[in-house]
CSV table of C-alpha atoms in Angstrom, one decimal:
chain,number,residue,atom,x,y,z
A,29,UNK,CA,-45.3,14.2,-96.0
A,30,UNK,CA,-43.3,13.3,-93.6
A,31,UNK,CA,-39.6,13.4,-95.4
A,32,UNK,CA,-40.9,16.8,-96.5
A,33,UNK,CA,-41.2,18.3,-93.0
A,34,UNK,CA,-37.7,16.7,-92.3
A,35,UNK,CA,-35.7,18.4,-95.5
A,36,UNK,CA,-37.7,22.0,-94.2
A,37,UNK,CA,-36.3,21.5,-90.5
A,38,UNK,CA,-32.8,20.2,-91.9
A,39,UNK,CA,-32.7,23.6,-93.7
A,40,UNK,CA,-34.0,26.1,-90.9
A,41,UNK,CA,-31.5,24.8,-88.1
A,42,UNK,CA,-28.0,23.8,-90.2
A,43,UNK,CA,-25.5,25.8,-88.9
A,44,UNK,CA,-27.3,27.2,-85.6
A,45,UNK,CA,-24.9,25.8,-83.2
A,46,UNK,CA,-22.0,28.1,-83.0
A,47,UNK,CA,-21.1,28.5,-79.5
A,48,UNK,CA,-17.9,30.9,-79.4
A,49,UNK,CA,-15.9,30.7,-76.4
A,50,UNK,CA,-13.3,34.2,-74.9
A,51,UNK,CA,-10.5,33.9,-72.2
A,52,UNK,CA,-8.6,36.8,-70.6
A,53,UNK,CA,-5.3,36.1,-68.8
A,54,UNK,CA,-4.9,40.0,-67.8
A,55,UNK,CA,-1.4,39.4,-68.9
A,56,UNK,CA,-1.2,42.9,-70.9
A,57,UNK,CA,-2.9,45.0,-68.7
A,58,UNK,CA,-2.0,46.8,-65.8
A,59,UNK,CA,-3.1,49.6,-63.3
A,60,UNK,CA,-6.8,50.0,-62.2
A,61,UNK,CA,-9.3,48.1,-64.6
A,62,UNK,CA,-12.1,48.8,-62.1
A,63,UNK,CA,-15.8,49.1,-64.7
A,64,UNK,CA,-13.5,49.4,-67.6
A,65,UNK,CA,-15.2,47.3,-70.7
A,66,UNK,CA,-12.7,44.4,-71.3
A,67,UNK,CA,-14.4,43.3,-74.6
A,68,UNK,CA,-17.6,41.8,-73.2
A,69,UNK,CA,-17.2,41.7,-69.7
A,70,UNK,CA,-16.1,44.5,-67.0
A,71,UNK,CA,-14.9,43.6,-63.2
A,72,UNK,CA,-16.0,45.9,-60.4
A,73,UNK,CA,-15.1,45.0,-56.3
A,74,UNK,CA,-18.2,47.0,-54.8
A,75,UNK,CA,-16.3,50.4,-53.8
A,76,UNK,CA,-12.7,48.4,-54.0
A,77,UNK,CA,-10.2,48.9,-56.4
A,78,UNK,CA,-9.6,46.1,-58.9
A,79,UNK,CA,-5.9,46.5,-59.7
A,80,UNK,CA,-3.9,44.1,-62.4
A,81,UNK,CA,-0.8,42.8,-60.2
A,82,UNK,CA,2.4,40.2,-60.7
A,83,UNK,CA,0.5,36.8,-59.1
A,84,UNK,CA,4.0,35.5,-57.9
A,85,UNK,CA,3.0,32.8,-59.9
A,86,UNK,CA,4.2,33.8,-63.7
A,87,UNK,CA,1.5,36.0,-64.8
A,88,UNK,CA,-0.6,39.0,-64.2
A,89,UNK,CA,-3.8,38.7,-62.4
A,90,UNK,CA,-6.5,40.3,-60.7
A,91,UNK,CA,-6.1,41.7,-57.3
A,92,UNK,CA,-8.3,43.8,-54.9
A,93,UNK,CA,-5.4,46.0,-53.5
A,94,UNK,CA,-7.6,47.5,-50.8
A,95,UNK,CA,-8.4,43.7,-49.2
A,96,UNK,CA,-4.7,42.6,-49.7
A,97,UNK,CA,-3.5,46.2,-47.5
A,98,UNK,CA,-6.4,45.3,-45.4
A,99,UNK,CA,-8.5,48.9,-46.2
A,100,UNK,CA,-11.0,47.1,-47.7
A,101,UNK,CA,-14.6,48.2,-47.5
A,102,UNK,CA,-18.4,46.7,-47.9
A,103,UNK,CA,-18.6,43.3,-50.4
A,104,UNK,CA,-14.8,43.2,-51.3
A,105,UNK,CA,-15.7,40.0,-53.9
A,106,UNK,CA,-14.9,40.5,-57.5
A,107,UNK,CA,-18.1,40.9,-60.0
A,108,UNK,CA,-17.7,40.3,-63.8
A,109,UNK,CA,-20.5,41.6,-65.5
A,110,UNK,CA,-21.4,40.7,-69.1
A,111,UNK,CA,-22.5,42.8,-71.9
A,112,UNK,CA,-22.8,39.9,-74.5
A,113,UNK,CA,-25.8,37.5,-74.4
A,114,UNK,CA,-26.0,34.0,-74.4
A,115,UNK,CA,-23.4,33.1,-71.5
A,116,UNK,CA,-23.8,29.8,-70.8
A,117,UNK,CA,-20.4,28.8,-69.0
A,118,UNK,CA,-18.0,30.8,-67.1
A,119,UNK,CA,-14.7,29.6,-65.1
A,120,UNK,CA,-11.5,31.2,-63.5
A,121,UNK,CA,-8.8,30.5,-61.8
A,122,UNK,CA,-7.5,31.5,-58.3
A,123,UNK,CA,-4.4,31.4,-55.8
A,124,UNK,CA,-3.5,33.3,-52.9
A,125,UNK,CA,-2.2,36.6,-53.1
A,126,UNK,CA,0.8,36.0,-51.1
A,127,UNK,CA,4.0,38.1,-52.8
A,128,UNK,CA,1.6,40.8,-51.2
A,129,UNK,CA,0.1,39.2,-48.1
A,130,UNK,CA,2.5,37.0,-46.6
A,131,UNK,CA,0.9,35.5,-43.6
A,132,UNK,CA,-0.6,31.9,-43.6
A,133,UNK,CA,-4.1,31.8,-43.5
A,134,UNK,CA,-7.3,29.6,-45.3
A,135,UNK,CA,-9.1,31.4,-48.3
A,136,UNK,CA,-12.8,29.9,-49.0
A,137,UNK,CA,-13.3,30.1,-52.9
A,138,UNK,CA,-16.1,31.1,-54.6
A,139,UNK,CA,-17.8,31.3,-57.8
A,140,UNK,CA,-21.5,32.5,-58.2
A,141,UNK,CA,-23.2,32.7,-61.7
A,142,UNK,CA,-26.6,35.0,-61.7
A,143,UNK,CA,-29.1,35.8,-64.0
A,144,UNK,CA,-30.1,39.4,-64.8
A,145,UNK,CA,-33.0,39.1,-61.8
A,146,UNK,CA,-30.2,38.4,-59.2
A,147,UNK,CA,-31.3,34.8,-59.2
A,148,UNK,CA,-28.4,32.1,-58.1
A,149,UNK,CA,-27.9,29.7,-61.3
A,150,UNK,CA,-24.6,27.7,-60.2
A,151,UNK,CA,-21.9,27.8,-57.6
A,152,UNK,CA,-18.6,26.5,-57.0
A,153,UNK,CA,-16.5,26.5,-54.1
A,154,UNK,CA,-13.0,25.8,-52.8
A,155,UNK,CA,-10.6,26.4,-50.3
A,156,UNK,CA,-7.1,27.2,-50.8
A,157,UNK,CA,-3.6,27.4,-48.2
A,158,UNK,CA,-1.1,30.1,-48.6
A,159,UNK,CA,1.4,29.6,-51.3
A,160,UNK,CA,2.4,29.8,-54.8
A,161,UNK,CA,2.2,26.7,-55.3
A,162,UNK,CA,-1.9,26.5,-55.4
A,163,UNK,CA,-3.9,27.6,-58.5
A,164,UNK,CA,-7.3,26.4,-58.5
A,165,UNK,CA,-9.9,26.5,-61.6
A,166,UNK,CA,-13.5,26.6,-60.6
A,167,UNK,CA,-16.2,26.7,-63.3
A,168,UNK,CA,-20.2,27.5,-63.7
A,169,UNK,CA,-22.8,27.1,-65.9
A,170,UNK,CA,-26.0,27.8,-66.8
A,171,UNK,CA,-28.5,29.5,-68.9
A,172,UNK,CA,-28.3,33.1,-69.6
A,173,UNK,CA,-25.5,33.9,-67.1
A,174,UNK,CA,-25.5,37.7,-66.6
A,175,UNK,CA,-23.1,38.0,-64.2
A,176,UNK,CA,-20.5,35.9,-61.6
A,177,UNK,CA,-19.1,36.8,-58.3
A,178,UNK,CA,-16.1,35.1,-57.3
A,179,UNK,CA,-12.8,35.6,-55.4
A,180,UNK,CA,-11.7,34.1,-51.3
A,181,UNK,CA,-12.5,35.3,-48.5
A,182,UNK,CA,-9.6,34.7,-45.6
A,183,UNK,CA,-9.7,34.5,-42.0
A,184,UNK,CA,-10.0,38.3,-41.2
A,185,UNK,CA,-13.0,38.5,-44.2
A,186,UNK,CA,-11.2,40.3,-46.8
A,187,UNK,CA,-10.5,39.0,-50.7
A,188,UNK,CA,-6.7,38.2,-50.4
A,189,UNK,CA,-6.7,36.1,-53.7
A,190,UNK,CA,-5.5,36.7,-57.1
A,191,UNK,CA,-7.8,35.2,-59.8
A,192,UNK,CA,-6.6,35.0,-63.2
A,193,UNK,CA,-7.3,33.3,-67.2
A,194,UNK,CA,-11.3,34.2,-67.1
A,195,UNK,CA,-13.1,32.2,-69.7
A,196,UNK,CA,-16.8,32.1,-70.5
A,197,UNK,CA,-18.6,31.2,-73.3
A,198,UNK,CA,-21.7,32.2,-75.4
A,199,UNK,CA,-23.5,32.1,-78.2
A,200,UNK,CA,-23.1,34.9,-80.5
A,201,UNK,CA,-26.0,36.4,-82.7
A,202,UNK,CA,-27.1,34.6,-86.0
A,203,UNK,CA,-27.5,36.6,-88.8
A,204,UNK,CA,-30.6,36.2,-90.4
A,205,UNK,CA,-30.6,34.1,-93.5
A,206,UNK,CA,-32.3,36.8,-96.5
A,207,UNK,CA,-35.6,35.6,-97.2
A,208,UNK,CA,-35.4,34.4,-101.2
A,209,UNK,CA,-32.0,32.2,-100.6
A,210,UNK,CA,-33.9,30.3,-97.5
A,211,UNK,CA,-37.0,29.6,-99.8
A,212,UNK,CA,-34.3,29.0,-102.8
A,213,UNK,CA,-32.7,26.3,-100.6
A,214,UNK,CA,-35.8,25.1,-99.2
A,215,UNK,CA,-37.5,24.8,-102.9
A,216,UNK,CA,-34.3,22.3,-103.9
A,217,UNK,CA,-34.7,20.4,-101.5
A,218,UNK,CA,-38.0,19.4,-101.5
A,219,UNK,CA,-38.0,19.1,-105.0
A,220,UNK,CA,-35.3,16.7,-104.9
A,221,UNK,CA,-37.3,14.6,-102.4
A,222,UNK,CA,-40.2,14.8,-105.1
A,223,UNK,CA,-38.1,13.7,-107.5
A,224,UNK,CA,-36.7,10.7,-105.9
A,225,UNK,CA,-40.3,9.7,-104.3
A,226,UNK,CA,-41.6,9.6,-107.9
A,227,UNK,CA,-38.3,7.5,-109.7
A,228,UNK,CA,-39.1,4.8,-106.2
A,229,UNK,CA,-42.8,4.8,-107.3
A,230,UNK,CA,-42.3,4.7,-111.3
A,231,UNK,CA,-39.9,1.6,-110.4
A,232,UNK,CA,-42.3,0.2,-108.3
A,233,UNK,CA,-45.0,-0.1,-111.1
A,234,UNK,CA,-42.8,-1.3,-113.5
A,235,UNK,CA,-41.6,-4.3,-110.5
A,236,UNK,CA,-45.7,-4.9,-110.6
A,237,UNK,CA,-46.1,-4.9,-114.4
């Protein structure tokens, strides 16, 4: 019995692991992106604008305009939320906004990954000196991620980062095998388990005889 149980699980889980994963470098948009669906994901900054900037660095990036001016209001991090199940693993990287605020200071990292009850899954956290020169990748993971806050927080408590190339990854919906081509493949293989358990017993009475 037991090869048959074997050949009916080999069937129902082939193919099951098809973890996909999607990473945005922001480098074609521009302007305020602030709740706009990105293609799974959306990035809010509590009341602050979440702007698409020139990093200094060689590519566009996120920035929260109000923290880098200093008008800032309320929680200033960046939150990506996700409209796609399945997130398991999220990371992003981050440097100091500098081209637009030049003083020297000491950003604290952070990335938090949540489930949808507001429950901490994972954390990671850095800290990061003015310059150009710094770009930092900090990573997540975890089951059933629903959402991440990240960005820095500097020495006067605003988000004077840019965070940039935002990858997670997830695993998409598995279309349901149709019923008659799962009992189809699941018929051949047990019958060619029956076969081959009866031409090892047939040989075995003729090694007796």
């Amino acid at each position: 019995m037991t090869p048959y149980i074997a050949a009916a699980t080999l069937c129902l889980t082939a193919g099951f692991t098809n973890a996909a994963t999607v990473t945005f470098d922001f480098d074609d948009l521009r302007g305020n992106i602030s709740g706009l669906d990105l293609g799974g994901v959306s990035i809010t900054a509590g009341t602050n604008d979440v702007s698409i900037g020139f990093s200094g660095a060689g590519s566009y990036a996120l920035f929260s305009l109000d923290s880098l001016f200093g008008t800032a209001t309320g929680d200033n991090l960046f939150r990506a939320d996700f409209s796609l199940a399945g997130i398991s693993s999220v990371s992003i990287g981050m440097g100091d906004g500098q081209l637009y605020n030049p003083v020297e200071d000491l950003d604290d990292l952070i990335l938090q990954a949540y489930d949808k009850e507001d429950r901490l899954i994972s954390s990671d956290l850095a800290s990061i000196q003015s310059t150009f020169d710094i770009y930092l990748p900090l990573s997540v993971a975890g089951p059933n991620i629903s959402y991440i806050r990240f960005g820095g927080i500097d020495e006067n408590g605003f988000n004077t980062i840019y965070a940039d190339n935002l990858s997670f990854t997830y695993d998409p919906p598995i279309a349901p095998v149709p019923l008659p081509a799962t009992a189809l493949l699941l018929a051949g293989s047990l019958g060619l388990l029956g076969m081959s358990q009866r031409h090892r017993s047939r040989k075995k009475r003729a090694v007796i005889a």
